């Protein structure tokens, strides 16, 4: 997780320096693609690139499912997925046209727009942020406020969620140390707490025999969309049907992955050998309720709301991370604030 978050901070620094069942015939028709076995779409495939902001893991499972199960091809696209890592400047890659689509966090997108980068969000994978604080269950803490009342916590204080927690509860009763990206200190020290993704560090701790109590930051009131698909506005203006087709394929890929993550997990495991099959399966299960919610069952996977974006912008200003929030109407398009049709049978 540390390298993932360092990538976000690196991107911000560079910006500062530089200034229904989704796989339905109806969905295909709305995207302007015929469904004759995918043959016509495949014959007219257009190549596009998607840049991830981290290495292949379950948080990207739906994208690999869309590629390897033929969803992109059925929508006339040949998609290349570029794995990310520490310091990969996804915002700049999309903004400069190196890739057509990228994955960023909602707070990163707003910060970029505040600096004049004209990117637009298309699809939000995580409806509830997986960012969390974990402590030893044996401590008996009931929430983040309890965790911050004593002991030691490892986190990166410059990140928006950490700034939010500091403002809400203060860090005066807890010793804050740098987060090192692993769980070694956590496993050996019961008074040690740390930042985490619920799909990562808690699973690692359990595998080493320590049961963590995990508390989502989203439940404290800071809940930005995570793993947001973005493109540059020029792409949308010049090729709107291609953008719509990409989003439709992504939605279908995520539906397939949520129903059966094993095939895509097998593909990603070959690209990311640091995780075993058990961990891939556990992470896919842990993230499912954060991706598929009551709202997505009504409005579709990946849906976004005006209210959520407005709230995040206001929070980033209140936290001193932006001087002024970008007007929502400048970047949130009606086509992507509510998916067409339900995603559950």
Coordinates of C-alpha atoms in Angstrom, one line a residue:
X1 CA 0.0 0.0 0.0
X2 CA 2.8 2.4 0.7
X3 CA 4.1 2.4 -2.9
X4 CA 0.5 2.9 -4.1
X5 CA 0.1 6.0 -1.9
X6 CA 3.6 7.3 -2.7
X7 CA 2.5 7.1 -6.3
X8 CA -0.4 9.5 -5.5
X9 CA 1.9 11.9 -3.7
X10 CA 4.4 11.8 -6.5
X11 CA 1.7 12.6 -9.0
X12 CA 0.6 15.6 -7.0
X13 CA 4.2 16.9 -6.8
X14 CA 4.7 16.5 -10.5
X15 CA 1.4 18.4 -11.1
X16 CA 2.6 21.2 -8.8
X17 CA 5.8 21.4 -10.7
X18 CA 4.2 21.2 -14.1
X19 CA 1.3 23.5 -13.1
X20 CA -29.5 -4.6 -15.4
X21 CA -27.2 -7.5 -16.1
X22 CA -24.7 -5.4 -17.7
X23 CA -23.7 -7.8 -20.5
X24 CA -27.1 -7.4 -22.2
X25 CA -27.9 -6.8 -25.9
X26 CA -29.5 -3.5 -24.8
X27 CA -26.2 -2.3 -23.3
X28 CA -24.4 -3.2 -26.5
X29 CA -26.9 -1.4 -28.7
X30 CA -26.6 1.7 -26.5
X31 CA -22.9 1.6 -27.1
X32 CA -23.5 1.3 -30.9
X33 CA -22.0 -2.2 -31.2
X34 CA -23.7 -5.2 -32.7
X35 CA -23.8 -8.5 -30.7
X36 CA -23.4 -11.0 -33.5
X37 CA -20.9 -13.1 -31.6
X38 CA -18.6 -10.2 -31.3
X39 CA -17.4 -10.7 -34.8
X40 CA -18.4 -7.4 -36.3
X41 CA -17.0 -5.5 -33.2
X42 CA -13.8 -7.4 -33.4
X43 CA -13.4 -6.7 -37.0
X44 CA -13.6 -3.0 -36.3
X45 CA -11.6 -3.0 -33.1
X46 CA -9.8 0.2 -32.1
X47 CA -6.8 0.0 -29.9
X48 CA -6.9 1.9 -26.6
X49 CA -4.6 1.9 -23.5
X50 CA -5.6 1.9 -19.8
X51 CA -2.9 2.9 -17.3
X52 CA -3.3 1.4 -13.8
X53 CA -2.0 3.3 -10.8
X54 CA -0.8 0.1 -9.1
X55 CA 0.3 -3.5 -9.9
X56 CA -2.3 -6.1 -11.0
X57 CA -4.4 -6.9 -7.9
X58 CA -8.1 -7.6 -7.3
X59 CA -8.9 -3.8 -7.3
X60 CA -8.4 -4.0 -11.1
X61 CA -10.0 -7.4 -11.6
X62 CA -12.9 -6.1 -13.6
X63 CA -10.6 -4.5 -16.2
X64 CA -8.7 -7.8 -16.8
X65 CA -12.1 -9.6 -16.9
X66 CA -13.3 -7.2 -19.6
X67 CA -10.2 -7.7 -21.6
X68 CA -9.9 -11.5 -21.3
X69 CA -13.6 -12.4 -21.5
X70 CA -14.0 -10.4 -24.7
X71 CA -16.1 -7.5 -23.4
X72 CA -13.8 -4.9 -24.9
X73 CA -13.9 -6.7 -28.2
X74 CA -17.6 -6.9 -28.2
X75 CA -17.7 -3.1 -27.9
X76 CA -15.2 -2.7 -30.8
X77 CA -12.1 -2.1 -28.7
X78 CA -8.7 -3.8 -28.3
X79 CA -7.6 -2.7 -24.8
X80 CA -4.0 -2.8 -23.6
X81 CA -3.7 -2.6 -19.8
X82 CA -0.5 -1.1 -18.5
X83 CA 0.4 -2.1 -14.9
X84 CA 1.4 0.7 -12.6
X85 CA 3.6 1.0 -9.6
X86 CA 5.4 3.5 -7.4
X87 CA 5.6 7.0 -9.0
X88 CA 3.8 6.1 -12.2
X89 CA 2.3 9.5 -13.3
X90 CA -1.1 8.3 -14.5
X91 CA -2.6 11.8 -14.5
X92 CA 0.1 13.1 -16.8
X93 CA 0.0 10.0 -19.0
X94 CA -3.7 10.6 -19.6
X95 CA -3.5 14.4 -19.9
X96 CA -0.7 14.2 -22.4
X97 CA -2.4 11.6 -24.6
X98 CA 0.1 8.8 -23.9
X99 CA -2.9 6.7 -22.9
X100 CA -6.6 7.1 -23.5
X101 CA -7.7 6.1 -20.1
X102 CA -6.2 5.9 -16.6
X103 CA -7.0 5.0 -13.0
X104 CA -6.7 7.6 -10.3
X105 CA -8.3 8.5 -6.9
X106 CA -11.1 11.1 -6.7
X107 CA -9.1 13.4 -4.5
X108 CA -6.2 13.2 -7.0
X109 CA -8.5 14.1 -9.8
X110 CA -9.8 17.1 -8.1
X111 CA -6.3 18.3 -7.1
X112 CA -5.3 17.9 -10.8
X113 CA -8.3 19.8 -12.0
X114 CA -7.5 22.6 -9.5
X115 CA -4.1 22.9 -11.3
X116 CA -5.7 23.2 -14.7
X117 CA -5.6 19.5 -15.9
X118 CA -8.8 18.9 -17.8
X119 CA -9.6 15.3 -17.0
X120 CA -13.1 13.9 -16.5
X121 CA -14.2 10.9 -14.4
X122 CA -16.1 8.1 -16.2
X123 CA -16.5 5.2 -13.7
X124 CA -15.8 4.7 -10.0
X125 CA -14.9 1.2 -9.0
X126 CA -15.0 1.6 -5.2
X127 CA -18.2 3.3 -4.0
X128 CA -16.8 3.1 -0.5
X129 CA -13.1 3.8 0.0
X130 CA -11.0 0.8 1.1
X131 CA -8.6 3.0 3.1
X132 CA -8.7 2.0 6.8
X133 CA -6.9 2.0 10.1
X134 CA -6.1 -1.4 11.7
X135 CA -5.2 -2.2 15.2
X136 CA -4.8 -5.4 17.2
X137 CA -8.2 -6.9 18.0
X138 CA -6.9 -7.8 21.4
X139 CA -6.8 -4.1 22.3
X140 CA -10.5 -4.0 22.3
X141 CA -10.7 -0.7 20.5
X142 CA -14.1 0.2 19.0
X143 CA -13.2 2.7 16.4
X144 CA -10.5 5.0 15.0
X145 CA -11.0 7.5 17.8
X146 CA -10.0 4.8 20.3
X147 CA -7.0 3.8 18.2
X148 CA -5.7 7.4 18.2
X149 CA -6.0 7.6 22.0
X150 CA -2.8 5.6 22.7
X151 CA 0.0 3.6 21.3
X152 CA 1.8 4.1 18.0
X153 CA 0.3 4.5 14.5
X154 CA 2.1 4.3 11.2
X155 CA 0.7 6.4 8.4
X156 CA 1.6 9.1 5.9
X157 CA 0.4 12.3 7.5
X158 CA 0.4 14.3 4.2
X159 CA -2.4 12.2 2.7
X160 CA -5.9 13.7 2.6
X161 CA -7.4 11.0 4.8
X162 CA -4.7 11.4 7.4
X163 CA -5.1 15.2 7.4
X164 CA -8.9 14.6 7.9
X165 CA -8.4 12.3 10.8
X166 CA -5.9 14.7 12.4
X167 CA -8.3 17.5 12.2
X168 CA -11.2 15.4 13.5
X169 CA -9.4 13.7 16.4
X170 CA -5.9 15.1 16.8
X171 CA -2.7 13.1 17.0
X172 CA -1.6 14.4 20.3
X173 CA -2.3 11.2 22.2
X174 CA -0.7 8.8 19.8
X175 CA 2.9 8.4 18.5
X176 CA 2.9 8.8 14.7
X177 CA 5.6 7.0 12.8
X178 CA 6.3 6.6 9.1
X179 CA 4.4 3.8 7.4
X180 CA 6.9 1.3 5.9
X181 CA 4.5 -0.6 3.6
X182 CA 4.4 -3.9 5.4
X183 CA 2.9 -5.6 8.5
X184 CA 6.1 -6.7 10.3
X185 CA 5.9 -4.2 13.1
X186 CA 2.2 -4.7 13.4
X187 CA 2.6 -8.4 13.9
X188 CA 5.1 -8.1 16.7
X189 CA 3.7 -5.1 18.6
X190 CA 0.1 -5.2 20.0
X191 CA 0.2 -1.5 20.6
X192 CA 1.1 -0.7 17.0
X193 CA -1.6 0.4 14.6
X194 CA -1.3 1.4 10.9
X195 CA -3.0 2.6 7.8
X196 CA -4.1 -0.1 5.4
X197 CA -6.4 -1.1 2.5
X198 CA -8.8 -3.7 3.7
X199 CA -8.0 -5.8 0.7
X200 CA -4.3 -6.0 1.6
X201 CA -2.6 -5.5 5.0
X202 CA -5.4 -7.1 7.2
X203 CA -5.2 -10.2 5.0
X204 CA -1.4 -10.3 5.4
X205 CA -1.7 -9.9 9.2
X206 CA -4.2 -12.8 9.5
X207 CA -2.0 -15.0 7.4
X208 CA 0.7 -14.4 10.0
X209 CA -1.5 -15.3 12.9
X210 CA -2.6 -11.8 14.1
X211 CA -6.3 -10.8 14.1
X212 CA -6.7 -7.1 13.3
X213 CA -9.6 -4.8 14.1
X214 CA -10.2 -2.8 10.9
X215 CA -12.0 0.5 10.7
X216 CA -12.8 2.2 7.4
X217 CA -12.0 5.9 7.2
X218 CA -15.1 6.2 5.0
X219 CA -17.2 5.5 8.2
X220 CA -15.6 8.7 9.7
X221 CA -17.0 10.9 7.0
X222 CA -14.2 11.0 4.4
X223 CA -15.1 8.8 1.5
X224 CA -13.7 9.6 -1.9
X225 CA -14.3 7.4 -4.8
X226 CA -11.3 5.1 -5.4
X227 CA -10.1 3.5 -8.6
X228 CA -11.8 6.1 -10.9
X229 CA -11.5 5.7 -14.6
X230 CA -10.6 9.0 -16.2
X231 CA -10.0 10.4 -19.7
X232 CA -9.1 13.8 -21.1
X233 CA -11.9 16.0 -22.2
X234 CA -10.6 16.1 -25.8
X235 CA -11.0 12.4 -26.0
X236 CA -14.7 12.7 -24.9
X237 CA -15.3 15.6 -27.4
X238 CA -13.7 13.9 -30.3
X239 CA -14.7 10.3 -29.7
X240 CA -17.7 10.1 -27.4
X241 CA -19.0 6.8 -28.7
X242 CA -15.6 5.2 -28.1
X243 CA -15.6 6.5 -24.5
X244 CA -19.1 5.2 -23.9
X245 CA -18.1 1.8 -25.4
X246 CA -15.1 1.6 -23.1
X247 CA -17.2 2.4 -20.0
X248 CA -19.9 -0.2 -21.1
X249 CA -17.2 -2.9 -21.5
X250 CA -15.7 -2.0 -18.1
X251 CA -19.0 -2.3 -16.4
X252 CA -19.6 -5.7 -18.0
X253 CA -16.1 -6.8 -17.0
X254 CA -16.7 -5.8 -13.4
X255 CA -20.0 -7.6 -13.3
X256 CA -18.3 -10.7 -14.6
X257 CA -15.5 -10.4 -12.0
X258 CA -17.8 -9.9 -9.1
X259 CA -19.7 -13.0 -10.1
X260 CA -16.6 -15.1 -10.6
X261 CA -13.2 -13.6 -9.9
X262 CA -11.1 -16.7 -10.4
X263 CA -10.4 -16.4 -14.1
X264 CA -9.1 -12.8 -13.9
X265 CA -7.3 -13.6 -10.6
X266 CA -5.4 -16.3 -12.5
X267 CA -4.4 -13.9 -15.1
X268 CA -3.3 -11.2 -12.6
X269 CA -1.4 -13.8 -10.5
X270 CA 0.9 -14.4 -13.5
X271 CA 1.7 -10.7 -13.7
X272 CA 2.0 -10.2 -9.9
X273 CA 3.7 -13.2 -8.3
X274 CA 4.0 -11.5 -4.9
X275 CA 0.4 -12.6 -4.1
X276 CA -0.7 -16.2 -3.9
X277 CA -4.1 -17.5 -5.1
X278 CA -5.5 -17.5 -1.5
X279 CA -4.7 -13.8 -1.1
X280 CA -6.2 -12.9 -4.5
X281 CA -9.4 -14.8 -3.5
X282 CA -9.5 -13.2 -0.1
X283 CA -9.0 -9.7 -1.4
X284 CA -11.7 -10.1 -4.1
X285 CA -14.1 -11.2 -1.4
X286 CA -13.2 -8.3 1.0
X287 CA -13.6 -5.6 -1.7
X288 CA -17.0 -6.8 -3.0
X289 CA -19.3 -4.9 -0.6
X290 CA -17.3 -1.7 -1.3
X291 CA -17.9 -2.0 -5.1
X292 CA -21.4 -3.3 -5.2
X293 CA -23.7 -1.4 -3.0
X294 CA -27.4 -0.6 -2.8
X295 CA -26.9 2.4 -5.0
X296 CA -25.1 0.4 -7.7
X297 CA -27.8 -2.2 -7.7
X298 CA -30.2 0.5 -8.7
X299 CA -28.0 2.8 -10.8
X300 CA -25.3 0.4 -12.1
X301 CA -21.7 -0.4 -11.2
X302 CA -19.4 2.5 -11.3
X303 CA -22.1 5.1 -10.8
X304 CA -21.1 8.5 -9.4
X305 CA -23.1 11.3 -7.8
X306 CA -22.9 15.0 -7.9
X307 CA -23.3 15.2 -4.1
X308 CA -20.3 12.9 -3.5
X309 CA -18.0 15.0 -5.7
X310 CA -19.2 18.3 -4.2
X311 CA -18.6 16.9 -0.6
X312 CA -15.1 15.8 -1.5
X313 CA -14.2 19.2 -3.0
X314 CA -15.5 21.0 0.0
X315 CA -13.5 18.7 2.3
X316 CA -10.3 19.2 0.5
X317 CA -10.7 23.0 0.7
X318 CA -11.5 22.8 4.4
X319 CA -8.4 20.6 5.0
X320 CA -6.2 23.2 3.2
X321 CA -5.3 20.9 0.4
X322 CA -6.9 23.1 -2.3
X323 CA -7.7 26.8 -2.4
X324 CA -10.9 26.4 -4.3
X325 CA -12.9 23.3 -5.4
X326 CA -13.4 22.8 -9.1
X327 CA -17.0 23.4 -10.1
X328 CA -18.6 20.0 -10.5
X329 CA -20.5 21.0 -13.6
X330 CA -17.2 21.5 -15.3
X331 CA -16.1 17.8 -15.1
X332 CA -19.0 15.6 -14.1
X333 CA -20.9 14.6 -17.2
X334 CA -24.6 13.4 -17.0
X335 CA -23.7 10.4 -19.1
X336 CA -21.6 9.0 -16.3
X337 CA -23.5 10.0 -13.2
X338 CA -25.9 7.1 -13.5
X339 CA -25.4 3.9 -15.4
X340 CA -28.1 2.8 -17.7
X341 CA -30.0 -0.2 -16.3
X342 CA -29.5 -2.3 -13.2
X343 CA -26.4 -4.5 -12.8
X344 CA -28.1 -7.2 -10.9
X345 CA -30.7 -9.6 -12.3

